[in-house]
CSV table of C-alpha atoms in Angstrom, one decimal:
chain,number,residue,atom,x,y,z
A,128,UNK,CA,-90.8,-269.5,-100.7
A,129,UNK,CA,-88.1,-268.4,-103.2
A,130,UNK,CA,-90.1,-266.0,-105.0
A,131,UNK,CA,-91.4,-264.3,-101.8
A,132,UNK,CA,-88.9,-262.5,-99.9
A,133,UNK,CA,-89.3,-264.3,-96.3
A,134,UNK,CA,-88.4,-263.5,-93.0
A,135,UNK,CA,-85.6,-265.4,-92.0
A,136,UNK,CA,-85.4,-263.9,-88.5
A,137,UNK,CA,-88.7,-264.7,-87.6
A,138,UNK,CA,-88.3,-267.9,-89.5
A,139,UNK,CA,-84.7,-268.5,-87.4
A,140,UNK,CA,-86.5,-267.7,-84.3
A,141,UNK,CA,-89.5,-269.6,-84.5
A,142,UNK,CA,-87.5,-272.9,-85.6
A,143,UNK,CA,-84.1,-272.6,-84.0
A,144,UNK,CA,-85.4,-274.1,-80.3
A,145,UNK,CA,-87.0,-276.4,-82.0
A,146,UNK,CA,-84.5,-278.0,-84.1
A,147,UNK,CA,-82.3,-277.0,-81.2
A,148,UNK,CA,-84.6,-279.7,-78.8
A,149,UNK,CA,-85.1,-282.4,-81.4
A,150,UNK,CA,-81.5,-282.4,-81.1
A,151,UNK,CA,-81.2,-282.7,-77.6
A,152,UNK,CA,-83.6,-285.5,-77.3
A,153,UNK,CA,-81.7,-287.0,-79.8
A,154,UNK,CA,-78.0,-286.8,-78.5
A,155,UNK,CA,-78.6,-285.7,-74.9
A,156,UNK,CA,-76.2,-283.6,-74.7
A,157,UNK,CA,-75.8,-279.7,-75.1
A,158,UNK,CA,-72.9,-279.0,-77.2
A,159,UNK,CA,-73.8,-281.4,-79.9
A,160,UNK,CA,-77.5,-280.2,-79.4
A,161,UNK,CA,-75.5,-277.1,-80.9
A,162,UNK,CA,-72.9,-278.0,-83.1
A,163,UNK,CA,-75.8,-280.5,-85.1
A,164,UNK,CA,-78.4,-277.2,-85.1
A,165,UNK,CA,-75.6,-275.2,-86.3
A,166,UNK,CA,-75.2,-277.4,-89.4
A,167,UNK,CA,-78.7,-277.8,-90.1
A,168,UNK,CA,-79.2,-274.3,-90.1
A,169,UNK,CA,-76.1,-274.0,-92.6
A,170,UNK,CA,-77.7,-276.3,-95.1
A,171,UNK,CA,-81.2,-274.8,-94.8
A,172,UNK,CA,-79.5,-271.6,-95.2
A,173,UNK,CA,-77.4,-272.3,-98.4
A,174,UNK,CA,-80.0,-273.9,-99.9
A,175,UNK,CA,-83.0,-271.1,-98.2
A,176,UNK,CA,-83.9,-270.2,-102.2
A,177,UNK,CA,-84.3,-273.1,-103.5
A,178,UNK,CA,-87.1,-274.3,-101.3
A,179,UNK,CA,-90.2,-274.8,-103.1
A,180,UNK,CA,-93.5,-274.6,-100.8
A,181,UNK,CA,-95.7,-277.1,-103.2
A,182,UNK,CA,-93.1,-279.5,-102.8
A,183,UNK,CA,-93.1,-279.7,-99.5
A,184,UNK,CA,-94.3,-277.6,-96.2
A,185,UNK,CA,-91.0,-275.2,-94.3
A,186,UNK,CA,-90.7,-277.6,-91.5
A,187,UNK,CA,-91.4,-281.0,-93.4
A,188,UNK,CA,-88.1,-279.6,-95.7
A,189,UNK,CA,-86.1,-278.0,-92.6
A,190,UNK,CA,-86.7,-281.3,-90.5
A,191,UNK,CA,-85.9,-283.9,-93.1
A,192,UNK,CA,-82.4,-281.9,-93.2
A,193,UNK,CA,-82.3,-282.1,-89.3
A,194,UNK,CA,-83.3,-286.0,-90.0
A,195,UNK,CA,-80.4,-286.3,-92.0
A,196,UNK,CA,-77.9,-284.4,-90.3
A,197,UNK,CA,-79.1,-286.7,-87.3
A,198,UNK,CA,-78.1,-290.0,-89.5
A,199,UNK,CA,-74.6,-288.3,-90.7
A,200,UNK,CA,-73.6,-288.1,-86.9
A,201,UNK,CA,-74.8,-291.4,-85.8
A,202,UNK,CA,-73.3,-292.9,-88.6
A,203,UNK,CA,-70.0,-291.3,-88.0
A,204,UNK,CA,-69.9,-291.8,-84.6
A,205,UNK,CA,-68.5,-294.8,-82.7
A,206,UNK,CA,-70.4,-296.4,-79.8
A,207,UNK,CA,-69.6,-294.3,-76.9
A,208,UNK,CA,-70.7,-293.3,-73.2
A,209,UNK,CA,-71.8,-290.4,-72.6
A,210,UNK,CA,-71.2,-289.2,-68.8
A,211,UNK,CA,-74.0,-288.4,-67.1
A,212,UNK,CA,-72.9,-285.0,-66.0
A,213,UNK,CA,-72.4,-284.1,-69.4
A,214,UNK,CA,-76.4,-284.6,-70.0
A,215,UNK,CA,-77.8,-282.1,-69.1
A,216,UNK,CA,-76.4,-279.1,-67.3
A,217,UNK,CA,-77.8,-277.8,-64.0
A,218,UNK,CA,-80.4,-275.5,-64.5
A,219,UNK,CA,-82.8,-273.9,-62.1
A,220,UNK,CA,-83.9,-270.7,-61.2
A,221,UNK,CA,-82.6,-268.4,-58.1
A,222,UNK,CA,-85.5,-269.4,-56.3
A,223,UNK,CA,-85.3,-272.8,-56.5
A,224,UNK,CA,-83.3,-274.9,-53.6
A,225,UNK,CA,-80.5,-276.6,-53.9
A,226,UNK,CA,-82.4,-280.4,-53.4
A,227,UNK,CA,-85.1,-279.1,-56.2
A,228,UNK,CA,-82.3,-278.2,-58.5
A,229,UNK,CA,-80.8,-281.5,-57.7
A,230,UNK,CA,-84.1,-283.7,-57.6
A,231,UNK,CA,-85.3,-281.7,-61.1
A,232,UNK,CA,-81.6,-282.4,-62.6
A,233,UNK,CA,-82.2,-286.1,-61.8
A,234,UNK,CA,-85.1,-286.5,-63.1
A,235,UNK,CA,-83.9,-284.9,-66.6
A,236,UNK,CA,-80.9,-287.4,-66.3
A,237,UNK,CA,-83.3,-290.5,-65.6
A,238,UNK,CA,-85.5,-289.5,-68.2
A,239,UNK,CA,-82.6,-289.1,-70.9
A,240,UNK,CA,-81.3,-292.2,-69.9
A,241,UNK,CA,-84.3,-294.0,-70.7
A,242,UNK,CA,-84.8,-292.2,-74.1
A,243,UNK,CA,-81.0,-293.0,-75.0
A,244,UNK,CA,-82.5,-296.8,-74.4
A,245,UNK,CA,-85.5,-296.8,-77.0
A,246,UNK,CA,-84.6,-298.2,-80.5
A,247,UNK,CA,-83.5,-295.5,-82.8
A,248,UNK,CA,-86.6,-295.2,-84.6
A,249,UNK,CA,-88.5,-294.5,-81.4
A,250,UNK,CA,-85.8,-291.6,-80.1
A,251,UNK,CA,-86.5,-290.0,-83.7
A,252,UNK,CA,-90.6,-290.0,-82.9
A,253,UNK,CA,-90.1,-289.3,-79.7
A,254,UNK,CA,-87.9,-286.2,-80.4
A,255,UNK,CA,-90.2,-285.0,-83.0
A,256,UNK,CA,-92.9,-285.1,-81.0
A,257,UNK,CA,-92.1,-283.8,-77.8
A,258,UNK,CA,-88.4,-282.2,-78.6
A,259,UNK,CA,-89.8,-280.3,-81.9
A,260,UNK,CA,-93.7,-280.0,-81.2
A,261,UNK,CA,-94.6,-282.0,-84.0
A,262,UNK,CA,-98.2,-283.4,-84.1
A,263,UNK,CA,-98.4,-287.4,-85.1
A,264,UNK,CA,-99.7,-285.9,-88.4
A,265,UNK,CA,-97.1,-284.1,-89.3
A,266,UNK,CA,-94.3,-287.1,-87.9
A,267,UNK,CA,-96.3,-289.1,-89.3
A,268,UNK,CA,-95.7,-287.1,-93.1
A,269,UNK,CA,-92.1,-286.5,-92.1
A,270,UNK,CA,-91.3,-290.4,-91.5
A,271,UNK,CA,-93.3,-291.6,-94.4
A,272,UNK,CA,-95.1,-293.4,-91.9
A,273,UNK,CA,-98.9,-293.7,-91.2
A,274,UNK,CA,-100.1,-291.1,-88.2
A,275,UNK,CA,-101.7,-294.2,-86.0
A,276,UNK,CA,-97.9,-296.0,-86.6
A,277,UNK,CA,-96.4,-292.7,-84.8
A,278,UNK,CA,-99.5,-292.8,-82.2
A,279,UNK,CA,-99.1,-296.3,-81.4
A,280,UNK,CA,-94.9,-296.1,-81.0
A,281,UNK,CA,-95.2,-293.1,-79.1
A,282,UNK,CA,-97.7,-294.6,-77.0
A,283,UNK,CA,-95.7,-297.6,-76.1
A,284,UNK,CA,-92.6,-295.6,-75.7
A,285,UNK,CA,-94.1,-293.6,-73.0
A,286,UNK,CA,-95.7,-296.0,-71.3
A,287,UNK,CA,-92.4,-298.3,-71.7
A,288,UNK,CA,-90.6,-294.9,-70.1
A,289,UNK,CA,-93.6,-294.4,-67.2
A,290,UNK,CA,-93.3,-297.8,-66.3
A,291,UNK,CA,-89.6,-297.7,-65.6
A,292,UNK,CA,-89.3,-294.7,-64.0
A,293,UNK,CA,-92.0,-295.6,-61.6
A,294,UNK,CA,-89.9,-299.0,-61.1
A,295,UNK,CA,-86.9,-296.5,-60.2
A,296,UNK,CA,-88.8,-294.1,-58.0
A,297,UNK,CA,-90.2,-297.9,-56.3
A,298,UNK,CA,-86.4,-298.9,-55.8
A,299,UNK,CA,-85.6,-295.8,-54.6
A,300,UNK,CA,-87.9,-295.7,-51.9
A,301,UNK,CA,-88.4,-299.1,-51.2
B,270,UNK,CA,-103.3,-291.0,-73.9
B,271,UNK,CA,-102.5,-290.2,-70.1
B,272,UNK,CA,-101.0,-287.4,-68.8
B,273,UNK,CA,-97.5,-287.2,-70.8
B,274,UNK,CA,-96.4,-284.0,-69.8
B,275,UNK,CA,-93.2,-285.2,-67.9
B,276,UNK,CA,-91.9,-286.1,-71.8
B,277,UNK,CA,-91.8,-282.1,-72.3
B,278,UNK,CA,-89.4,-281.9,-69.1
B,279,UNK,CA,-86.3,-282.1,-71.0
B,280,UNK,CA,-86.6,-279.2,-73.3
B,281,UNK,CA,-85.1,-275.6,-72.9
B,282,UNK,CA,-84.2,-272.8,-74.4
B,283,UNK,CA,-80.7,-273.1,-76.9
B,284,UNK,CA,-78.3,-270.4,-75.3
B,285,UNK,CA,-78.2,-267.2,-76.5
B,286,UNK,CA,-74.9,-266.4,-77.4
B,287,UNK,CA,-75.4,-269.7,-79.4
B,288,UNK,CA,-78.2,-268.8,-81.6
B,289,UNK,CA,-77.0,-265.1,-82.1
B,290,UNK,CA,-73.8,-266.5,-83.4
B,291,UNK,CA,-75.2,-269.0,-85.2
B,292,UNK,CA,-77.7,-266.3,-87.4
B,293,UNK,CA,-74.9,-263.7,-87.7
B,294,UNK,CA,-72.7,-267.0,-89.2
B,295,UNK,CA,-75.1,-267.0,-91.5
B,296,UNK,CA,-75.9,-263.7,-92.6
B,297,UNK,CA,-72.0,-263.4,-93.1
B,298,UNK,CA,-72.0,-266.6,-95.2
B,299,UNK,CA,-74.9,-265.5,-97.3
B,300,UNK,CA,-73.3,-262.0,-98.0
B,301,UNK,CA,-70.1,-263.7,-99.0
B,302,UNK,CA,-72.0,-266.2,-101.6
B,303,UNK,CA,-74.1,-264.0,-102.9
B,304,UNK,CA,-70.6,-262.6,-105.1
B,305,UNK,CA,-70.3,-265.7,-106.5
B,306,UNK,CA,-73.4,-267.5,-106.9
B,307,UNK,CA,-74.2,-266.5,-110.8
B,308,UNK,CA,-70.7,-266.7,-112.2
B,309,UNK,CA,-70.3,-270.5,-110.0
B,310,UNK,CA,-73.8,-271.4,-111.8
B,311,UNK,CA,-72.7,-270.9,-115.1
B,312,UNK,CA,-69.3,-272.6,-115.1
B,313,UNK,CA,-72.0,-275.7,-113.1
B,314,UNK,CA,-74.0,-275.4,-116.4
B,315,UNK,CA,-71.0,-275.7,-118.7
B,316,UNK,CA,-69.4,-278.4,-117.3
B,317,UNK,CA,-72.9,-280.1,-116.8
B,318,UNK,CA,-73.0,-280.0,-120.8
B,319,UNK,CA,-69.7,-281.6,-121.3
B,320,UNK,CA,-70.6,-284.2,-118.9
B,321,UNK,CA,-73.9,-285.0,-120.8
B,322,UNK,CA,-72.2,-285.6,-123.9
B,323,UNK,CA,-69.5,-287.8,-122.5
B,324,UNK,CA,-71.4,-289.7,-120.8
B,325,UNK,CA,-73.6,-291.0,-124.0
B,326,UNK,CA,-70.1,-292.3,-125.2
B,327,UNK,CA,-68.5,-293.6,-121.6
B,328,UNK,CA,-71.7,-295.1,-119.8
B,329,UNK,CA,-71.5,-298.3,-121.7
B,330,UNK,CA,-68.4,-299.3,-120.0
B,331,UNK,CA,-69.2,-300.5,-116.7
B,332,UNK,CA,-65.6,-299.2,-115.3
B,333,UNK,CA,-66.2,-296.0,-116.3
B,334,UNK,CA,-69.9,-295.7,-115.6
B,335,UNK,CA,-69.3,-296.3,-111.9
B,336,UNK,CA,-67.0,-292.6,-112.1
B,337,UNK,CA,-69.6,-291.3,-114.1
B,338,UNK,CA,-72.3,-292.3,-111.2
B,339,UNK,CA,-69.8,-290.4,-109.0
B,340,UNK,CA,-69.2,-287.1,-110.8
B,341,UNK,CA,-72.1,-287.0,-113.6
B,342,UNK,CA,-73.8,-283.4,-113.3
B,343,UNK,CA,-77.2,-282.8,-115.1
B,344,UNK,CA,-78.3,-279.4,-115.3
B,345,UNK,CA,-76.9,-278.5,-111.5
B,346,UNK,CA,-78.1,-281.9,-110.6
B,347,UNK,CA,-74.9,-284.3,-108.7
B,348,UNK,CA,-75.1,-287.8,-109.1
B,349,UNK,CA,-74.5,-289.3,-105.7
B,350,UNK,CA,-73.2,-293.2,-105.3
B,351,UNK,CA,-75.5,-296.2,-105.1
B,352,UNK,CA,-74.4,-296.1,-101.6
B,353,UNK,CA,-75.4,-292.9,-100.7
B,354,UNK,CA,-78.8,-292.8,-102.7
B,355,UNK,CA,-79.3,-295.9,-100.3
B,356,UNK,CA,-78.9,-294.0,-97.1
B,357,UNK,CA,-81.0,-291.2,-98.1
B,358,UNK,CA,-84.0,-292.7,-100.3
B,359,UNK,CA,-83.7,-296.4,-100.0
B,360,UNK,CA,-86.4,-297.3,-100.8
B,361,UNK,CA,-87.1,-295.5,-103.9
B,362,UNK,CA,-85.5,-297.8,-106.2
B,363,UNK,CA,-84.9,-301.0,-104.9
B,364,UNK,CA,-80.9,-301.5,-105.9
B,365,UNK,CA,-81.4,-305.3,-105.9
B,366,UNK,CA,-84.3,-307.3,-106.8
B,367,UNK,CA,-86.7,-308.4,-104.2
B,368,UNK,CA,-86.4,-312.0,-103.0
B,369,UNK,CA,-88.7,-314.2,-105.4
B,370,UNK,CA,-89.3,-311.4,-107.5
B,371,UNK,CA,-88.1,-311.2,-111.3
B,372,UNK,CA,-87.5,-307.5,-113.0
B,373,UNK,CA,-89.1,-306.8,-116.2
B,374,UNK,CA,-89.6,-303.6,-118.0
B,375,UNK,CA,-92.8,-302.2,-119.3
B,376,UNK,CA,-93.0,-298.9,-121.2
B,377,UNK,CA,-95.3,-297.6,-123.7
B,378,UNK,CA,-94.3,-296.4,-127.6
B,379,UNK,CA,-95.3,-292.8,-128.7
B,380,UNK,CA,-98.5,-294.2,-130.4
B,381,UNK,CA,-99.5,-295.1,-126.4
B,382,UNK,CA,-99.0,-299.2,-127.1
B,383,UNK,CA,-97.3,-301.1,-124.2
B,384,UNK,CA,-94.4,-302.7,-124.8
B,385,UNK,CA,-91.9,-304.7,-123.1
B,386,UNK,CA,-88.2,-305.0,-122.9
B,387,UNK,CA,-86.5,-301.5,-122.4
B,388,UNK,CA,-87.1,-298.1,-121.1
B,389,UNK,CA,-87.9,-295.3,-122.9
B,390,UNK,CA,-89.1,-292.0,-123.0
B,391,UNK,CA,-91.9,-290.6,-123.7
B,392,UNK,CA,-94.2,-287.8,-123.2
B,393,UNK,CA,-97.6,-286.5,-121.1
B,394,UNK,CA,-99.9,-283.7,-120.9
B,395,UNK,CA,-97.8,-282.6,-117.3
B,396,UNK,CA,-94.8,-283.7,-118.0
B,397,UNK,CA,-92.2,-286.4,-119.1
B,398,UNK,CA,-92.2,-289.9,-118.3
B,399,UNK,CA,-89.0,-291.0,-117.4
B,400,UNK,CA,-90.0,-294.7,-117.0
B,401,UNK,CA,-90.9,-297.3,-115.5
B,402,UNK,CA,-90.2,-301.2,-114.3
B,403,UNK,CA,-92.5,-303.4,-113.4
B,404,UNK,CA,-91.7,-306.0,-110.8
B,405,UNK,CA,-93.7,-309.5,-110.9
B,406,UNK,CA,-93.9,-312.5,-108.6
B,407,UNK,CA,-97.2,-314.8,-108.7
B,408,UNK,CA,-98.9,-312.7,-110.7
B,409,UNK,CA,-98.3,-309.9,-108.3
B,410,UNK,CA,-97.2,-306.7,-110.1
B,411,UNK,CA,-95.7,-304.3,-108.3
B,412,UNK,CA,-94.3,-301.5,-110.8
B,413,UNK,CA,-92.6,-298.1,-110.2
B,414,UNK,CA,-92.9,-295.3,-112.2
B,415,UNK,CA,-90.4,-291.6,-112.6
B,416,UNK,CA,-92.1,-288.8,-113.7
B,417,UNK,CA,-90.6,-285.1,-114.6
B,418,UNK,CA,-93.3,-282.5,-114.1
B,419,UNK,CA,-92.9,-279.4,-116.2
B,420,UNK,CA,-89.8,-281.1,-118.2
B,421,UNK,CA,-90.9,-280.7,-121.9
B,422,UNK,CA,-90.0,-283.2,-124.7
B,423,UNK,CA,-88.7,-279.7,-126.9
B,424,UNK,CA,-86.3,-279.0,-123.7
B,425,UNK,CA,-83.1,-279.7,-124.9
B,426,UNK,CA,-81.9,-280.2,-121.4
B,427,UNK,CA,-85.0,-282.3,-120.7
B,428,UNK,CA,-84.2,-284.7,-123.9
B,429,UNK,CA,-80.7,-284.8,-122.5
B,430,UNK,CA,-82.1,-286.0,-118.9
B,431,UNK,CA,-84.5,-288.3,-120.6
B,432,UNK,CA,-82.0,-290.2,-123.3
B,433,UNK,CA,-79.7,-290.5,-120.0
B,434,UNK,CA,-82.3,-291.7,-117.7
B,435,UNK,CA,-83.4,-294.5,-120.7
B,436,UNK,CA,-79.8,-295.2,-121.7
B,437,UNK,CA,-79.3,-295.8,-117.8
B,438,UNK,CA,-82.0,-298.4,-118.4
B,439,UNK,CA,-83.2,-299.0,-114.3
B,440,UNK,CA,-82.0,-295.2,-113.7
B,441,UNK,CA,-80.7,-296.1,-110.3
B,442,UNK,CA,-79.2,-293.5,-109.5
B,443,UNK,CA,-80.9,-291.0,-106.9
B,444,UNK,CA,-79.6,-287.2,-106.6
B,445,UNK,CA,-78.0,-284.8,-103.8
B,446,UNK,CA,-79.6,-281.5,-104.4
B,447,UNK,CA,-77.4,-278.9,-103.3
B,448,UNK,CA,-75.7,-280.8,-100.6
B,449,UNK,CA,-79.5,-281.3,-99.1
B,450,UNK,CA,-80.5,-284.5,-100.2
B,451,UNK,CA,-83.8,-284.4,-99.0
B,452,UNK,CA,-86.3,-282.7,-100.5
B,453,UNK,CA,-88.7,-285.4,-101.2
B,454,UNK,CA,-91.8,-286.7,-99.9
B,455,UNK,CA,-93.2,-290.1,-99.4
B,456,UNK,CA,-96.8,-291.2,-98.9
B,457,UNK,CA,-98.7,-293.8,-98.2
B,458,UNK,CA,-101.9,-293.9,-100.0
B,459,UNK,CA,-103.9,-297.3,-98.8
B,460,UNK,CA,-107.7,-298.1,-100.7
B,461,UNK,CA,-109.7,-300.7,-101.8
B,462,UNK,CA,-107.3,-301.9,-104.6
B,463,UNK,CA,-104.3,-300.8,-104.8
B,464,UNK,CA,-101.6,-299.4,-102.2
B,465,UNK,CA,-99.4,-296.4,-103.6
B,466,UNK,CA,-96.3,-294.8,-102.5
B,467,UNK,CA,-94.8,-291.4,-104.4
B,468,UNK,CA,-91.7,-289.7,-103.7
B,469,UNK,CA,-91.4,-286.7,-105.0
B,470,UNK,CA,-88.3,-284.5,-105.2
B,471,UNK,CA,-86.8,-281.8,-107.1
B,472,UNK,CA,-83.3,-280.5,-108.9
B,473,UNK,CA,-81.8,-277.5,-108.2
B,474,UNK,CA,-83.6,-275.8,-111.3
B,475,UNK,CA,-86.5,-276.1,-109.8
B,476,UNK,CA,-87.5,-279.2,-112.1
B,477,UNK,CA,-89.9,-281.6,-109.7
B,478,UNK,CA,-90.0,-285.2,-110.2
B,479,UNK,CA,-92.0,-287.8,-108.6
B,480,UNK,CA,-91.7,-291.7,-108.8
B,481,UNK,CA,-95.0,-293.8,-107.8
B,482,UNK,CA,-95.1,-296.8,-106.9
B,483,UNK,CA,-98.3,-299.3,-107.2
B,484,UNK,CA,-98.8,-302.8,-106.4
B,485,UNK,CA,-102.1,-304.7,-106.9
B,486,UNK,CA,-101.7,-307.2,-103.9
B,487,UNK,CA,-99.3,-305.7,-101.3
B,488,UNK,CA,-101.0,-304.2,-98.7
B,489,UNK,CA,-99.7,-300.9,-97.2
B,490,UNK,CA,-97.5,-302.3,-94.2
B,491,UNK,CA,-95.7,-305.2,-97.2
B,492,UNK,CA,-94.9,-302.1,-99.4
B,493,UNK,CA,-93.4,-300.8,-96.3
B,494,UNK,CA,-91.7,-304.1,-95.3
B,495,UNK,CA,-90.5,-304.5,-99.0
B,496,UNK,CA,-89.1,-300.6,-99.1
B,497,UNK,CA,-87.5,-301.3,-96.2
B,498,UNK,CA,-85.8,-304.9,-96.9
B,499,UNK,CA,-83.7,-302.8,-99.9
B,500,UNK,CA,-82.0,-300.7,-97.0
């Protein structure tokens, strides 16, 4: 990519909500969703012409730096609750009522909670695959991992997840 | 798998005001380095030199080879601590030998013969071979090898690398590139035989490298489980 003359725009646009989302499964929460996207980008950025396509794909290099930008800020944080309400924020569209906004924000909040509680290794496959769109293949060459490894942990992670959330909904109702 | 759409439920769009400030933070940072960039380069590469030759003379104190780890720069390559080259590539090198397993070293002389004892250097069609160490336990051989593609053995800077990389003797140390530290790959390659694992990275000149690692009687999931044991 360094001898070519890319388009960063399209190539900020395309992978900005990406990163942006692996982030937020990650962390669960907005601002650091940000702040952790914004130093990514930096690094990918400052180092844009040195990347070397036969080394590895654009996305296999820009997500090993959002790996690792991940690790730096679990390794600097401390243990710490995060409030609910600073999860995710209420989102909706005009149309929707005030008990869908509500139920919907709920639902994000039960399902981040239960991400939060898989192992780390599983909130990093999990947020590859369905925060950044990666395939199992490609999670699968990111993690150094085999791709039926990534199917058979995000299998059980989801099924882990389905199960507890239909325990909730149960409780709920019950 | 079943229906898994509710896992996509979380995901939005990152504000707007965000990611425009974000890209125009960026365009403004790339326009101010941009200035700097060739004149910073060459005061990297001549302060690279006078680290190469100090650190022939200083690395055989132990003292001083531990602030050489921390501050040694190779042709815009930054050494990074033992520490760090843990956290990023751990498993490249194992820092400390396996449980049950003893290190040896196996390298071959210019005239191709295998020999035992030290590292050294010596030269292929693609490349420069850096070295390699074998690791041995009941007859199980599991040896790791570093390779420099496109490094040349009439490359000064190469030679440099290479006498560094020998005199290092387990070249332990693993490199930040640029602040990114992780531009390397790692697969797992399972057949009949032999398992394989290569990492493959590269310095800020462009120079790629690539360490293999092969076992005759690990399976893929114990190189994995050995990899991961150094961590």
């Amino acid at each position: 990519m360094s001898q070519s003359d890319p388009d960063w725009d399209a190539i900020f646009r395309e992978y900005l909500p990406r990163v942006y989302n692996y982030f937020l499964y990650r962390v669960n929460n907005q601002q650091i969703a940000e702040d952790l996207s914004s130093e990514t980008f930096g690094r990918v950025w400052a180092n844009r012409d040195k990347y070397r396509e036969d080394i590895a794909g654009f996305s296999t290099w820009l997500f090993t730096i959002a790996h690792h930008v991940a690790v730096d800020f679990y390794r600097k944080q401390q243990p710490k609750l995060i409030a609910i309400e600073d999860v995710y924020h209420l989102s909706g569209s005009d149309k929707d009522t005030p008990e869908k906004i509500i139920q919907a924000k709920f639902e994000k909040e039960q399902l981040a909670r239960l991400i939060a509680d898989l192992p780390e290794r599983e909130q990093d496959i999990i947020s590859l695959k369905y925060g950044a769109g990666f395939s199992h293949q490609e999670i699968a060459e990111l993690l150094s991992i085999s791709e039926s490894n990534v199917g058979t942990i995000v299998h059980r992670a989801v099924k882990q997840i389905r199960r507890l959330l239909m325990q909730e909904e149960r409780q709920k109702h019950g | 798998m079943a229906n898994d759409d509710f896992m996509y439920s979380l995901q939005e769009e990152p504000r707007e005001a965000f990611a425009n400030n974000l890209l125009q933070s960026l365009e403004k940072n790339s326009n101010a380095n941009s200035t700097h960039a060739h004149s910073l380069k060459r005061v990297a590469s001549i302060v690279s030199i006078i680290f190469i030759a100090s650190s022939m003379l200083l690395l055989s104190s132990p003292d001083v080879r531990a602030l050489v780890i921390q501050t040694l720069g190779i042709d815009e390559w930054i050494a990074v601590s033992e520490e760090d080259a843990q956290d990023y590539v751990p498993f490249a090198i194992p820092q400390a030998i396996p449980e049950g397993y003893t290190r040896q070293t196996d390298w071959r002389d210019p005239s191709g013969n295998q020999q035992e004892g030290e590292v050294v250097v010596s030269t292929f069609s693609n490349g420069v071979l850096l070295g390699r160490i074998m690791w041995e336990r009941d007859d199980c051989y599991i040896m790791m090898v570093a390779t420099e593609f496109g490094g040349s053995s009439n490359n000064p800077d190469a030679m440099a690398r290479n006498e560094y990389y020998a005199e290092r003797y387990d070249w332990i140390d693993l490199f930040d590139v640029g602040g990114v530290r992780g531009i390397w790959r790692l697969q797992t390659v399972p057949n009949q035989d032999n398992d394989r694992m290569t990492i493959e990275w590269k310095s800020l000149a462009g120079i790629a490298y690539s360490m293999e690692t092969t076992s005759n009687c690990l399976s893929q999931e114990g190189f994995i489980t050995m990899a991961q044991s150094v961590e």
